Every structure is written in structure tokens, then in C-alpha cells.
PDB file of C-alpha atoms in Angstrom:
ATOM      1  CA  MET A 417      -7.569   5.594 -32.488  1.00 49.00           C
ATOM      2  CA  LYS A 418      -7.744   8.434 -29.972  1.00 56.00           C
ATOM      3  CA  LYS A 419      -5.697   8.327 -26.809  1.00 73.00           C
ATOM      4  CA  LEU A 420      -7.721   6.900 -23.924  1.00 76.00           C
ATOM      5  CA  LYS A 421      -8.524   9.001 -20.886  1.00 80.00           C
ATOM      6  CA  LYS A 422      -9.819   7.983 -17.480  1.00 82.00           C
ATOM      7  CA  GLU A 423     -13.175   9.539 -18.365  1.00 80.00           C
ATOM      8  CA  ASP A 424     -13.507   7.095 -21.294  1.00 78.00           C
ATOM      9  CA  ILE A 425     -13.583   4.098 -18.926  1.00 82.00           C
ATOM     10  CA  THR A 426     -16.765   3.066 -17.150  1.00 86.00           C
ATOM     11  CA  GLN A 427     -16.793   2.318 -13.429  1.00 90.00           C
ATOM     12  CA  GLU A 428     -17.651  -1.285 -14.278  1.00 91.00           C
ATOM     13  CA  VAL A 429     -14.222  -1.682 -15.905  1.00 89.00           C
ATOM     14  CA  PHE A 430     -12.484  -0.395 -12.772  1.00 89.00           C
ATOM     15  CA  ASP A 431     -14.578  -2.749 -10.631  1.00 89.00           C
ATOM     16  CA  LEU A 432     -13.713  -5.640 -12.932  1.00 90.00           C
ATOM     17  CA  TYR A 433     -10.016  -4.806 -12.708  1.00 88.00           C
ATOM     18  CA  ASP A 434     -10.330  -4.724  -8.914  1.00 86.00           C
ATOM     19  CA  ASP A 435     -11.837  -8.211  -8.980  1.00 87.00           C
ATOM     20  CA  TYR A 436      -8.977  -9.429 -11.152  1.00 87.00           C
ATOM     21  CA  ALA A 437      -6.273  -7.693  -9.113  1.00 85.00           C
ATOM     22  CA  HIS A 438      -7.618  -9.345  -5.958  1.00 83.00           C
ATOM     23  CA  ASP A 439      -7.958 -12.838  -7.437  1.00 82.00           C
ATOM     24  CA  ARG A 440     -11.736 -12.952  -7.454  1.00 86.00           C
ATOM     25  CA  VAL A 441     -11.777 -13.697 -11.188  1.00 87.00           C
ATOM     26  CA  SER A 442      -9.241 -15.555 -13.317  1.00 87.00           C
ATOM     27  CA  ARG A 443      -7.289 -13.801 -16.041  1.00 87.00           C
ATOM     28  CA  ARG A 444      -9.279 -15.683 -18.668  1.00 89.00           C
ATOM     29  CA  LEU A 445     -12.606 -14.597 -17.189  1.00 90.00           C
ATOM     30  CA  PHE A 446     -11.274 -11.080 -16.706  1.00 88.00           C
ATOM     31  CA  LEU A 447     -10.370 -10.795 -20.396  1.00 86.00           C
ATOM     32  CA  ASP A 448     -13.683 -12.327 -21.438  1.00 88.00           C
ATOM     33  CA  LYS A 449     -15.622  -9.813 -19.379  1.00 86.00           C
ATOM     34  CA  LEU A 450     -13.366  -6.963 -20.466  1.00 87.00           C
ATOM     35  CA  SER A 451     -14.293  -7.702 -24.076  1.00 87.00           C
ATOM     36  CA  THR A 452     -17.878  -6.643 -23.358  1.00 85.00           C
ATOM     37  CA  TYR A 453     -16.608  -3.093 -22.789  1.00 83.00           C
ATOM     38  CA  ALA A 454     -14.511  -3.038 -25.975  1.00 79.00           C
ATOM     39  CA  VAL A 455     -16.997  -0.956 -27.948  1.00 75.00           C
ATOM     40  CA  GLY A 456     -16.952   2.286 -29.880  1.00 71.00           C
ATOM     41  CA  GLY A 457     -13.508   1.720 -31.322  1.00 71.00           C
ATOM     42  CA  LEU A 458     -12.012   0.382 -28.083  1.00 78.00           C
ATOM     43  CA  THR A 459     -10.196  -2.947 -28.178  1.00 83.00           C
ATOM     44  CA  VAL A 460      -9.471  -5.395 -25.380  1.00 84.00           C
ATOM     45  CA  SER A 461      -5.742  -4.808 -25.814  1.00 86.00           C
ATOM     46  CA  SER A 462      -6.134  -1.026 -25.605  1.00 84.00           C
ATOM     47  CA  LEU A 463      -8.297  -1.301 -22.484  1.00 85.00           C
ATOM     48  CA  LEU A 464      -5.886  -3.746 -20.864  1.00 84.00           C
ATOM     49  CA  SER A 465      -2.909  -1.554 -21.647  1.00 84.00           C
ATOM     50  CA  PHE A 466      -4.631   1.521 -20.285  1.00 85.00           C
ATOM     51  CA  ILE A 467      -5.697   0.065 -16.932  1.00 85.00           C
ATOM     52  CA  SER A 468      -2.419  -1.793 -16.324  1.00 84.00           C
ATOM     53  CA  PRO A 469       0.315  -0.106 -14.225  1.00 86.00           C
ATOM     54  CA  ASP A 470       3.015   1.946 -15.925  1.00 85.00           C
ATOM     55  CA  TYR A 471       6.145   1.708 -13.776  1.00 88.00           C
ATOM     56  CA  VAL A 472       8.487   3.345 -16.283  1.00 79.00           C
ATOM     57  CA  LYS A 473       6.944   6.788 -16.692  1.00 83.00           C
ATOM     58  CA  LYS A 474       5.296   7.236 -13.304  1.00 85.00           C
ATOM     59  CA  ILE A 475       8.169   6.919 -10.842  1.00 90.00           C
ATOM     60  CA  GLN A 476       8.462  10.166  -8.878  1.00 92.00           C
ATOM     61  CA  ILE A 477      11.704   9.572  -6.950  1.00 94.00           C
ATOM     62  CA  GLN A 478      14.424   7.641  -8.754  1.00 91.00           C
ATOM     63  CA  GLN A 479      16.578   5.055  -6.984  1.00 91.00           C
ATOM     64  CA  ASP A 480      19.691   7.201  -7.420  1.00 92.00           C
ATOM     65  CA  ASP A 481      18.125  10.463  -6.217  1.00 95.00           C
ATOM     66  CA  SER A 482      20.991  12.522  -4.796  1.00 95.00           C
ATOM     67  CA  ARG A 483      18.907  13.697  -1.833  1.00 96.00           C
ATOM     68  CA  LEU A 484      18.584  10.171  -0.451  1.00 97.00           C
ATOM     69  CA  ARG A 485      20.561   7.272   0.874  1.00 96.00           C
ATOM     70  CA  SER A 486      18.481   4.415  -0.476  1.00 97.00           C
ATOM     71  CA  GLU A 487      19.675   0.817  -0.506  1.00 97.00           C
ATOM     72  CA  PHE A 488      18.432  -2.737  -0.276  1.00 98.00           C
ATOM     73  CA  ILE A 489      19.160  -4.456   3.012  1.00 98.00           C
ATOM     74  CA  ASN A 490      18.329  -7.792   4.625  1.00 98.00           C
ATOM     75  CA  TYR A 491      16.828  -8.331   8.059  1.00 98.00           C
ATOM     76  CA  ASP A 492      15.831 -11.378  10.076  1.00 98.00           C
ATOM     77  CA  SER A 493      12.233 -12.555  10.389  1.00 98.00           C
ATOM     78  CA  PRO A 494      12.470 -15.751  12.467  1.00 97.00           C
ATOM     79  CA  LYS A 495       8.678 -16.165  12.795  1.00 97.00           C
ATOM     80  CA  GLY A 496       8.117 -15.352   9.134  1.00 97.00           C
ATOM     81  CA  GLY A 497      10.142 -15.915   5.997  1.00 97.00           C
ATOM     82  CA  GLY A 498      13.621 -15.960   7.516  1.00 97.00           C
ATOM     83  CA  SER A 499      16.027 -13.532   5.870  1.00 97.00           C
ATOM     84  CA  MET A 500      13.952 -10.745   4.283  1.00 98.00           C
ATOM     85  CA  LYS A 501      14.883  -8.063   1.756  1.00 98.00           C
ATOM     86  CA  GLY A 502      13.726  -4.479   1.999  1.00 98.00           C
ATOM     87  CA  LEU A 503      14.462  -1.009   0.638  1.00 98.00           C
ATOM     88  CA  LEU A 504      15.866   1.290   3.331  1.00 98.00           C
ATOM     89  CA  SER A 505      15.669   5.017   2.543  1.00 98.00           C
ATOM     90  CA  ARG A 506      16.549   8.157   4.506  1.00 97.00           C
ATOM     91  CA  PRO A 507      17.470  11.749   3.639  1.00 96.00           C
ATOM     92  CA  LYS A 508      21.175  12.155   2.969  1.00 95.00           C
ATOM     93  CA  ASP A 509      21.961  15.495   4.580  1.00 88.00           C
ATOM     94  CA  VAL A 510      19.951  15.229   7.806  1.00 88.00           C
ATOM     95  CA  LYS A 511      21.991  14.671  10.940  1.00 86.00           C
ATOM     96  CA  GLY A 512      20.721  12.880  14.029  1.00 92.00           C
ATOM     97  CA  LYS A 513      18.171  10.144  14.468  1.00 96.00           C
ATOM     98  CA  LEU A 514      14.890  10.177  12.562  1.00 98.00           C
ATOM     99  CA  PRO A 515      11.500   8.513  13.139  1.00 98.00           C
ATOM    100  CA  GLY A 516      10.893   5.319  11.194  1.00 98.00           C
ATOM    101  CA  ILE A 517       8.128   4.186   8.838  1.00 98.00           C
ATOM    102  CA  VAL A 518       7.498   0.653   7.611  1.00 98.00           C
ATOM    103  CA  VAL A 519       5.999   0.867   4.100  1.00 98.00           C
ATOM    104  CA  VAL A 520       3.863  -2.153   3.190  1.00 98.00           C
ATOM    105  CA  HIS A 521       3.157  -3.137  -0.412  1.00 98.00           C
ATOM    106  CA  GLU A 522      -0.036  -4.367  -2.036  1.00 97.00           C
ATOM    107  CA  ASN A 523      -0.794  -8.009  -2.871  1.00 96.00           C
ATOM    108  CA  ARG A 524       1.992  -8.380  -5.442  1.00 95.00           C
ATOM    109  CA  GLY A 525       5.302  -7.828  -3.672  1.00 97.00           C
ATOM    110  CA  LEU A 526       7.664  -4.883  -3.584  1.00 98.00           C
ATOM    111  CA  ASN A 527       7.066  -3.481  -7.051  1.00 96.00           C
ATOM    112  CA  PRO A 528       8.641  -0.263  -8.402  1.00 96.00           C
ATOM    113  CA  HIS A 529       5.685   1.843  -7.247  1.00 96.00           C
ATOM    114  CA  ILE A 530       6.013   0.856  -3.583  1.00 97.00           C
ATOM    115  CA  GLU A 531       9.793   1.307  -3.774  1.00 97.00           C
ATOM    116  CA  ASP A 532       8.966   4.822  -4.970  1.00 97.00           C
ATOM    117  CA  VAL A 533       6.599   5.365  -2.021  1.00 98.00           C
ATOM    118  CA  GLY A 534       9.367   4.213   0.327  1.00 98.00           C
ATOM    119  CA  ARG A 535      11.686   6.826  -1.141  1.00 98.00           C
ATOM    120  CA  ARG A 536       8.974   9.492  -0.838  1.00 98.00           C
ATOM    121  CA  ALA A 537       8.727   8.663   2.869  1.00 98.00           C
ATOM    122  CA  GLY A 538      12.486   9.038   3.142  1.00 97.00           C
ATOM    123  CA  LEU A 539      12.415  12.458   1.490  1.00 97.00           C
ATOM    124  CA  ALA A 540       9.637  13.497   3.866  1.00 97.00           C
ATOM    125  CA  GLY A 541      12.116  13.204   6.722  1.00 97.00           C
ATOM    126  CA  PHE A 542      11.860   9.611   7.910  1.00 98.00           C
ATOM    127  CA  VAL A 543      13.886   6.427   7.848  1.00 98.00           C
ATOM    128  CA  SER A 544      11.658   4.154   5.766  1.00 98.00           C
ATOM    129  CA  LEU A 545      11.829   0.414   5.269  1.00 98.00           C
ATOM    130  CA  ALA A 546       9.808  -1.140   2.449  1.00 98.00           C
ATOM    131  CA  PRO A 547      10.082  -4.946   2.778  1.00 98.00           C
ATOM    132  CA  ASP A 548       9.376  -7.477   0.050  1.00 98.00           C
ATOM    133  CA  ALA A 549       7.141 -10.262   1.365  1.00 98.00           C
ATOM    134  CA  LEU A 550       8.085 -12.291  -1.718  1.00 98.00           C
ATOM    135  CA  THR A 551      11.720 -12.577  -0.610  1.00 98.00           C
ATOM    136  CA  PRO A 552      11.420 -16.308   0.336  1.00 98.00           C
ATOM    137  CA  LEU A 553      10.124 -16.975  -3.195  1.00 98.00           C
ATOM    138  CA  GLY A 554      12.847 -15.022  -4.960  1.00 97.00           C
ATOM    139  CA  GLY A 555      11.418 -11.519  -4.553  1.00 97.00           C
ATOM    140  CA  TYR A 556       9.182  -9.408  -6.765  1.00 97.00           C
ATOM    141  CA  PRO A 557       9.358 -11.178 -10.151  1.00 97.00           C
ATOM    142  CA  GLY A 558       9.081  -8.160 -12.421  1.00 94.00           C
ATOM    143  CA  THR A 559       5.349  -8.146 -13.218  1.00 92.00           C
ATOM    144  CA  ASP A 560       2.325  -7.691 -11.007  1.00 91.00           C
ATOM    145  CA  ASP A 561       0.558 -10.741 -12.445  1.00 90.00           C
ATOM    146  CA  GLU A 562       3.479 -12.958 -11.453  1.00 95.00           C
ATOM    147  CA  GLY A 563       3.770 -11.116  -8.154  1.00 95.00           C
ATOM    148  CA  ARG A 564       0.147 -11.830  -7.247  1.00 93.00           C
ATOM    149  CA  THR A 565       0.632 -15.495  -8.124  1.00 94.00           C
ATOM    150  CA  LEU A 566       3.667 -15.725  -5.861  1.00 96.00           C
ATOM    151  CA  GLN A 567       2.071 -13.848  -2.976  1.00 97.00           C
ATOM    152  CA  ARG A 568      -0.863 -16.277  -2.987  1.00 95.00           C
ATOM    153  CA  GLN A 569       1.661 -18.997  -2.133  1.00 96.00           C
ATOM    154  CA  ARG A 570       2.545 -17.380   1.182  1.00 97.00           C
ATOM    155  CA  ASP A 571       0.476 -17.481   4.367  1.00 97.00           C
ATOM    156  CA  ARG A 572      -0.684 -13.962   5.164  1.00 95.00           C
ATOM    157  CA  ASN A 573      -0.153 -14.366   8.905  1.00 97.00           C
ATOM    158  CA  GLU A 574       3.428 -15.422   8.229  1.00 98.00           C
ATOM    159  CA  MET A 575       3.817 -12.310   6.076  1.00 98.00           C
ATOM    160  CA  LEU A 576       2.420 -10.268   8.966  1.00 98.00           C
ATOM    161  CA  GLU A 577       5.325 -11.591  11.050  1.00 98.00           C
ATOM    162  CA  ASP A 578       7.720 -10.362   8.356  1.00 98.00           C
ATOM    163  CA  PHE A 579       6.445  -6.806   8.706  1.00 98.00           C
ATOM    164  CA  ILE A 580       6.427  -6.975  12.497  1.00 98.00           C
ATOM    165  CA  ALA A 581      10.083  -8.059  12.232  1.00 98.00           C
ATOM    166  CA  ALA A 582      10.700  -5.052   9.956  1.00 98.00           C
ATOM    167  CA  PHE A 583       9.281  -2.835  12.695  1.00 98.00           C
ATOM    168  CA  GLU A 584      11.678  -4.371  15.223  1.00 98.00           C
ATOM    169  CA  PHE A 585      14.621  -3.968  12.836  1.00 98.00           C
ATOM    170  CA  LEU A 586      13.795  -0.332  12.126  1.00 98.00           C
ATOM    171  CA  LYS A 587      13.179   0.503  15.792  1.00 98.00           C
ATOM    172  CA  LYS A 588      16.723  -0.617  16.661  1.00 97.00           C
ATOM    173  CA  HIS A 589      18.413   0.876  13.594  1.00 97.00           C
ATOM    174  CA  PRO A 590      21.147   3.392  14.480  1.00 96.00           C
ATOM    175  CA  ASP A 591      19.566   6.067  12.264  1.00 96.00           C
ATOM    176  CA  CYS A 592      16.130   5.666  13.888  1.00 98.00           C
ATOM    177  CA  SER A 593      14.838   7.500  16.941  1.00 97.00           C
ATOM    178  CA  GLY A 594      13.004   4.384  18.083  1.00 97.00           C
ATOM    179  CA  LYS A 595       9.573   5.736  17.212  1.00 98.00           C
ATOM    180  CA  VAL A 596       8.165   3.770  14.274  1.00 98.00           C
ATOM    181  CA  GLY A 597       4.879   3.876  12.377  1.00 98.00           C
ATOM    182  CA  VAL A 598       3.477   1.876   9.493  1.00 98.00           C
ATOM    183  CA  VAL A 599       1.709   2.820   6.260  1.00 98.00           C
ATOM    184  CA  GLY A 600       0.299   0.249   3.871  1.00 98.00           C
ATOM    185  CA  PHE A 601      -1.859  -0.060   0.788  1.00 98.00           C
ATOM    186  CA  CYS A 602      -4.567  -2.685   0.098  1.00 97.00           C
ATOM    187  CA  PHE A 603      -2.953  -5.880   1.525  1.00 97.00           C
ATOM    188  CA  GLY A 604      -0.579  -3.443   3.213  1.00 98.00           C
ATOM    189  CA  GLY A 605      -3.561  -1.632   4.687  1.00 98.00           C
ATOM    190  CA  TRP A 606      -4.644  -4.884   6.326  1.00 98.00           C
ATOM    191  CA  ILE A 607      -1.080  -5.392   7.566  1.00 98.00           C
ATOM    192  CA  SER A 608      -1.117  -1.859   9.011  1.00 98.00           C
ATOM    193  CA  ASN A 609      -4.360  -2.536  10.866  1.00 98.00           C
ATOM    194  CA  MET A 610      -3.067  -5.862  12.136  1.00 98.00           C
ATOM    195  CA  MET A 611       0.237  -4.382  13.289  1.00 98.00           C
ATOM    196  CA  ALA A 612      -1.781  -1.885  15.330  1.00 98.00           C
ATOM    197  CA  VAL A 613      -3.434  -4.888  17.011  1.00 98.00           C
ATOM    198  CA  ARG A 614      -0.263  -6.947  17.416  1.00 98.00           C
ATOM    199  CA  VAL A 615       2.474  -4.391  18.196  1.00 98.00           C
ATOM    200  CA  PRO A 616       1.870  -2.512  21.453  1.00 97.00           C
ATOM    201  CA  ASP A 617       4.761  -0.070  20.952  1.00 97.00           C
ATOM    202  CA  LEU A 618       3.796   0.883  17.382  1.00 98.00           C
ATOM    203  CA  SER A 619       3.628   4.683  17.364  1.00 98.00           C
ATOM    204  CA  ALA A 620       1.136   5.211  14.507  1.00 98.00           C
ATOM    205  CA  ALA A 621      -0.641   3.284  11.738  1.00 98.00           C
ATOM    206  CA  VAL A 622      -1.961   4.563   8.405  1.00 98.00           C
ATOM    207  CA  PRO A 623      -3.961   1.978   6.415  1.00 98.00           C
ATOM    208  CA  PHE A 624      -4.918   2.940   2.872  1.00 98.00           C
ATOM    209  CA  TYR A 625      -8.081   1.050   1.851  1.00 98.00           C
ATOM    210  CA  GLY A 626      -7.126  -1.913   4.023  1.00 96.00           C
ATOM    211  CA  GLY A 627      -9.111  -4.851   5.346  1.00 96.00           C
ATOM    212  CA  GLN A 628     -10.136  -4.555   8.962  1.00 97.00           C
ATOM    213  CA  PRO A 629      -9.308  -6.748  11.982  1.00 97.00           C
ATOM    214  CA  LYS A 630     -12.225  -8.607  13.521  1.00 94.00           C
ATOM    215  CA  GLU A 631     -10.721  -9.412  16.936  1.00 96.00           C
ATOM    216  CA  ASP A 632      -8.570  -7.893  19.687  1.00 97.00           C
ATOM    217  CA  ILE A 633      -9.337  -4.323  18.650  1.00 98.00           C
ATOM    218  CA  ASP A 634      -9.194  -3.466  22.347  1.00 98.00           C
ATOM    219  CA  LYS A 635      -5.430  -4.142  22.193  1.00 98.00           C
ATOM    220  CA  ILE A 636      -4.750  -1.292  19.764  1.00 98.00           C
ATOM    221  CA  LYS A 637      -2.587   1.415  21.291  1.00 98.00           C
ATOM    222  CA  ALA A 638      -1.337   3.259  18.198  1.00 98.00           C
ATOM    223  CA  PRO A 639      -3.363   6.174  16.821  1.00 98.00           C
ATOM    224  CA  LEU A 640      -4.862   5.396  13.423  1.00 98.00           C
ATOM    225  CA  LEU A 641      -5.282   7.463  10.277  1.00 98.00           C
ATOM    226  CA  LEU A 642      -7.465   5.579   7.800  1.00 98.00           C
ATOM    227  CA  HIS A 643      -7.987   6.409   4.116  1.00 98.00           C
ATOM    228  CA  PHE A 644     -10.860   5.027   2.013  1.00 98.00           C
ATOM    229  CA  GLY A 645     -12.015   5.487  -1.563  1.00 98.00           C
ATOM    230  CA  ASP A 646     -15.711   6.293  -1.821  1.00 97.00           C
ATOM    231  CA  LEU A 647     -16.192   3.832  -4.723  1.00 96.00           C
ATOM    232  CA  ASP A 648     -14.356   0.971  -2.976  1.00 96.00           C
ATOM    233  CA  LYS A 649     -17.480  -0.858  -1.824  1.00 94.00           C
ATOM    234  CA  ARG A 650     -15.633  -4.119  -1.072  1.00 93.00           C
ATOM    235  CA  VAL A 651     -13.281  -2.681   1.565  1.00 97.00           C
ATOM    236  CA  ASN A 652     -15.713  -0.070   2.817  1.00 97.00           C
ATOM    237  CA  ALA A 653     -18.258  -2.753   3.756  1.00 97.00           C
ATOM    238  CA  GLY A 654     -16.163  -3.662   6.790  1.00 97.00           C
ATOM    239  CA  TRP A 655     -15.568  -0.129   8.009  1.00 98.00           C
ATOM    240  CA  PRO A 656     -18.788   0.514  10.022  1.00 98.00           C
ATOM    241  CA  ALA A 657     -18.186  -2.490  12.290  1.00 98.00           C
ATOM    242  CA  TYR A 658     -14.508  -1.584  12.714  1.00 98.00           C
ATOM    243  CA  GLU A 659     -15.349   2.024  13.525  1.00 98.00           C
ATOM    244  CA  ALA A 660     -17.951   0.920  16.045  1.00 98.00           C
ATOM    245  CA  ALA A 661     -15.363  -1.271  17.783  1.00 98.00           C
ATOM    246  CA  LEU A 662     -12.793   1.545  17.798  1.00 98.00           C
ATOM    247  CA  LYS A 663     -15.374   3.838  19.397  1.00 98.00           C
ATOM    248  CA  GLU A 664     -16.446   1.188  21.875  1.00 97.00           C
ATOM    249  CA  HIS A 665     -12.890   0.766  23.121  1.00 98.00           C
ATOM    250  CA  GLY A 666     -12.049   4.470  23.063  1.00 98.00           C
ATOM    251  CA  LYS A 667      -9.320   4.216  20.431  1.00 98.00           C
ATOM    252  CA  ALA A 668      -7.751   7.253  18.794  1.00 98.00           C
ATOM    253  CA  TYR A 669      -8.507   7.317  15.082  1.00 98.00           C
ATOM    254  CA  GLU A 670      -9.174   9.661  12.189  1.00 98.00           C
ATOM    255  CA  ALA A 671     -10.849   8.418   9.008  1.00 98.00           C
ATOM    256  CA  HIS A 672     -11.256  10.026   5.601  1.00 98.00           C
ATOM    257  CA  MET A 673     -13.530   8.944   2.758  1.00 98.00           C
ATOM    258  CA  TYR A 674     -12.395  10.387  -0.579  1.00 98.00           C
ATOM    259  CA  GLU A 675     -15.322  11.193  -2.855  1.00 97.00           C
ATOM    260  CA  ASN A 676     -15.453   9.409  -6.222  1.00 95.00           C
ATOM    261  CA  ALA A 677     -12.132   7.672  -5.533  1.00 96.00           C
ATOM    262  CA  ASN A 678     -11.525   4.011  -6.323  1.00 95.00           C
ATOM    263  CA  HIS A 679      -9.635   1.353  -4.442  1.00 96.00           C
ATOM    264  CA  GLY A 680      -5.984   2.030  -5.214  1.00 95.00           C
ATOM    265  CA  PHE A 681      -6.527   5.761  -5.682  1.00 96.00           C
ATOM    266  CA  HIS A 682      -3.069   6.551  -4.275  1.00 97.00           C
ATOM    267  CA  ASN A 683      -1.252   4.389  -6.833  1.00 96.00           C
ATOM    268  CA  ASP A 684      -0.246   6.813  -9.573  1.00 94.00           C
ATOM    269  CA  THR A 685       0.776   4.087 -12.028  1.00 93.00           C
ATOM    270  CA  THR A 686      -2.805   3.118 -12.982  1.00 90.00           C
ATOM    271  CA  PRO A 687      -5.852   5.129 -14.106  1.00 90.00           C
ATOM    272  CA  ARG A 688      -7.535   4.394 -10.775  1.00 92.00           C
ATOM    273  CA  TYR A 689      -5.213   7.104  -9.474  1.00 93.00           C
ATOM    274  CA  ASP A 690      -6.994  10.206  -8.195  1.00 95.00           C
ATOM    275  CA  ARG A 691      -4.453  13.028  -8.076  1.00 95.00           C
ATOM    276  CA  GLU A 692      -6.435  15.287  -5.738  1.00 97.00           C
ATOM    277  CA  ALA A 693      -7.321  12.516  -3.294  1.00 97.00           C
ATOM    278  CA  ALA A 694      -3.841  10.986  -3.385  1.00 97.00           C
ATOM    279  CA  THR A 695      -2.092  14.303  -2.794  1.00 97.00           C
ATOM    280  CA  LEU A 696      -4.351  15.163   0.114  1.00 98.00           C
ATOM    281  CA  ALA A 697      -4.111  11.685   1.647  1.00 98.00           C
ATOM    282  CA  TRP A 698      -0.306  11.651   1.449  1.00 98.00           C
ATOM    283  CA  SER A 699      -0.071  15.162   2.907  1.00 98.00           C
ATOM    284  CA  ARG A 700      -2.289  14.087   5.782  1.00 98.00           C
ATOM    285  CA  THR A 701      -0.178  10.959   6.227  1.00 98.00           C
ATOM    286  CA  VAL A 702       3.123  12.846   6.443  1.00 98.00           C
ATOM    287  CA  ASP A 703       1.644  15.401   8.853  1.00 98.00           C
ATOM    288  CA  PHE A 704       0.190  12.607  10.990  1.00 98.00           C
ATOM    289  CA  PHE A 705       3.523  10.798  11.215  1.00 98.00           C
ATOM    290  CA  LYS A 706       5.364  14.034  12.044  1.00 98.00           C
ATOM    291  CA  GLU A 707       2.915  14.657  14.876  1.00 98.00           C
ATOM    292  CA  LYS A 708       2.807  11.126  16.287  1.00 98.00           C
ATOM    293  CA  LEU A 709       6.444  10.108  15.735  1.00 97.00           C
ATOM    294  CA  GLY A 710       8.090  13.426  16.502  1.00 88.00           C
TER     295      GLY A 710
END
């Protein structure tokens, strides 16, 4: 059987995977529906394998990269999960204090991809902290399916407190200048938006395809850089009302809609990845943080 390519997969399969990844359909129903697209020599197992994340081959920055000091640390989250684990990364040969970035994972815990993103932020010239919201439940369990199951067991507002506590930890860290921003993906995009609402001294927020706050938008002080995938109809449905509220209250924001990009387009471990959109979005993100946190 020929090797599958992204172009071989219909948009309906990506939409179905999105429903599954966000707990709108069970695994059993997901596989049942996936079977309807197993035609023309495709099998359910080949489709499933192709659209599932590949954390072995896709890591860009390894844990032992000689350019970084990257280590797991623990910090206190008294209003959240208690003692929390996170990956702290910063460039090895840079002297002096650096701006900080909290990196917020998707709805499955601190998996290898988000660890990788944390290290990328470190190499870009920041002190990054990528917490694991699954710490109170033993941490990321090794697979995304198990990670999603565990994350459903935690209250999302309690998890929000965990990331606010990460902000406070990073702000006071001896390697940090005290200026701290946040970037997050999917669930982490919602966290990023909510931290902008909840944390008055947050210096910048960059939500990637994140759910939008409905209240207290007038309290936002941090400038926002928002990234959306054009095909991500679920998340995009809330954007017009959010944008209207941002305009109404005179908030500083910049939004980008990436043409023909799916939800999760920045995640390079799945075929939803859009190299052009992801590269541009990350470049914009780094430039934005350098401007706002510098």
C-alpha cells in the first residue's frame, strides 16, 4: 500500500479527529465513523496511524540540546493542584536576566511536543516554563488518549490557577527579568486568554486557536496576538464576539487567520500541521514577545 500523504485525507477525517481529540465523540464512535473513510485501499488502522501524533521523529529540540539549560522543576500552586511540575528552559550561554514565557499545553498534559515547544522558546532567548496540569494525577501518562482522560478529571478553573502560579514563579525567578508572557495551544489558548483577563501584570498573551473569555474582557491589560486556523470552525465561531468586545474596550490586539489551516496547525507531530502557517505564526510570536517583553 502506498505511503499516505496529507492530500490523501479528506477534511471530514480531520474534523472527525478534532471531535475525538476534544471529547465530543467516544473512541468507539470515532473508529466507527473513521471506517467510512477507509476506502480505495485505505484501512482504519492506516488512517488512525497516519493522523495520530508521532513524538519520536518530530521533536525539533532534544532534551539534552547543548545550547540549553533545560530541567524539570516543581513550583507551588496553592489555589490549584499544590506542588506542580514543569519544564524550565533557557539558553545556556546568555548572561543576565531574560524575559519569561509560560508555555501552556493542549488538553492532554505536558506531552513531548509541548516540551519541545518550551525548549524552542528557550532557544529563542527566553526563560520558558511549560507546566504539566496533570501533575496532581501523576503527570502526563505517556499517551495522548490517557492524557485526555486524566485532564477531564481536573477542574479547568483550578488548572487556570496552576498556570497563574507558574506566571508568579517565573516572574520571581532569578534568571527572569520580571516581564512574563504566555503562549498556549487549544486548551492552552483558552488559558492564555483567561490569564490576560485574570493577571493584570501579564506582559503579553499569544493564544493559538483558543477558546475565548465571555466576561471581564475590560480587565485585559496585556497586548494580545491571536492565531486561528481558517478551517477551525468550532473555535472561530467565538471570535467575532470576542473581537467586538476587545474593540469596545479599546484593547490592544493583533489577530491572524491562516488560510486552509486546521485546528492544531502548529503541532508538527500530526498531519494537521501546516508548515507555512506554523512557521509564520511562530516567527510572529517570537517577534511579538521580543517587542512586548523586551
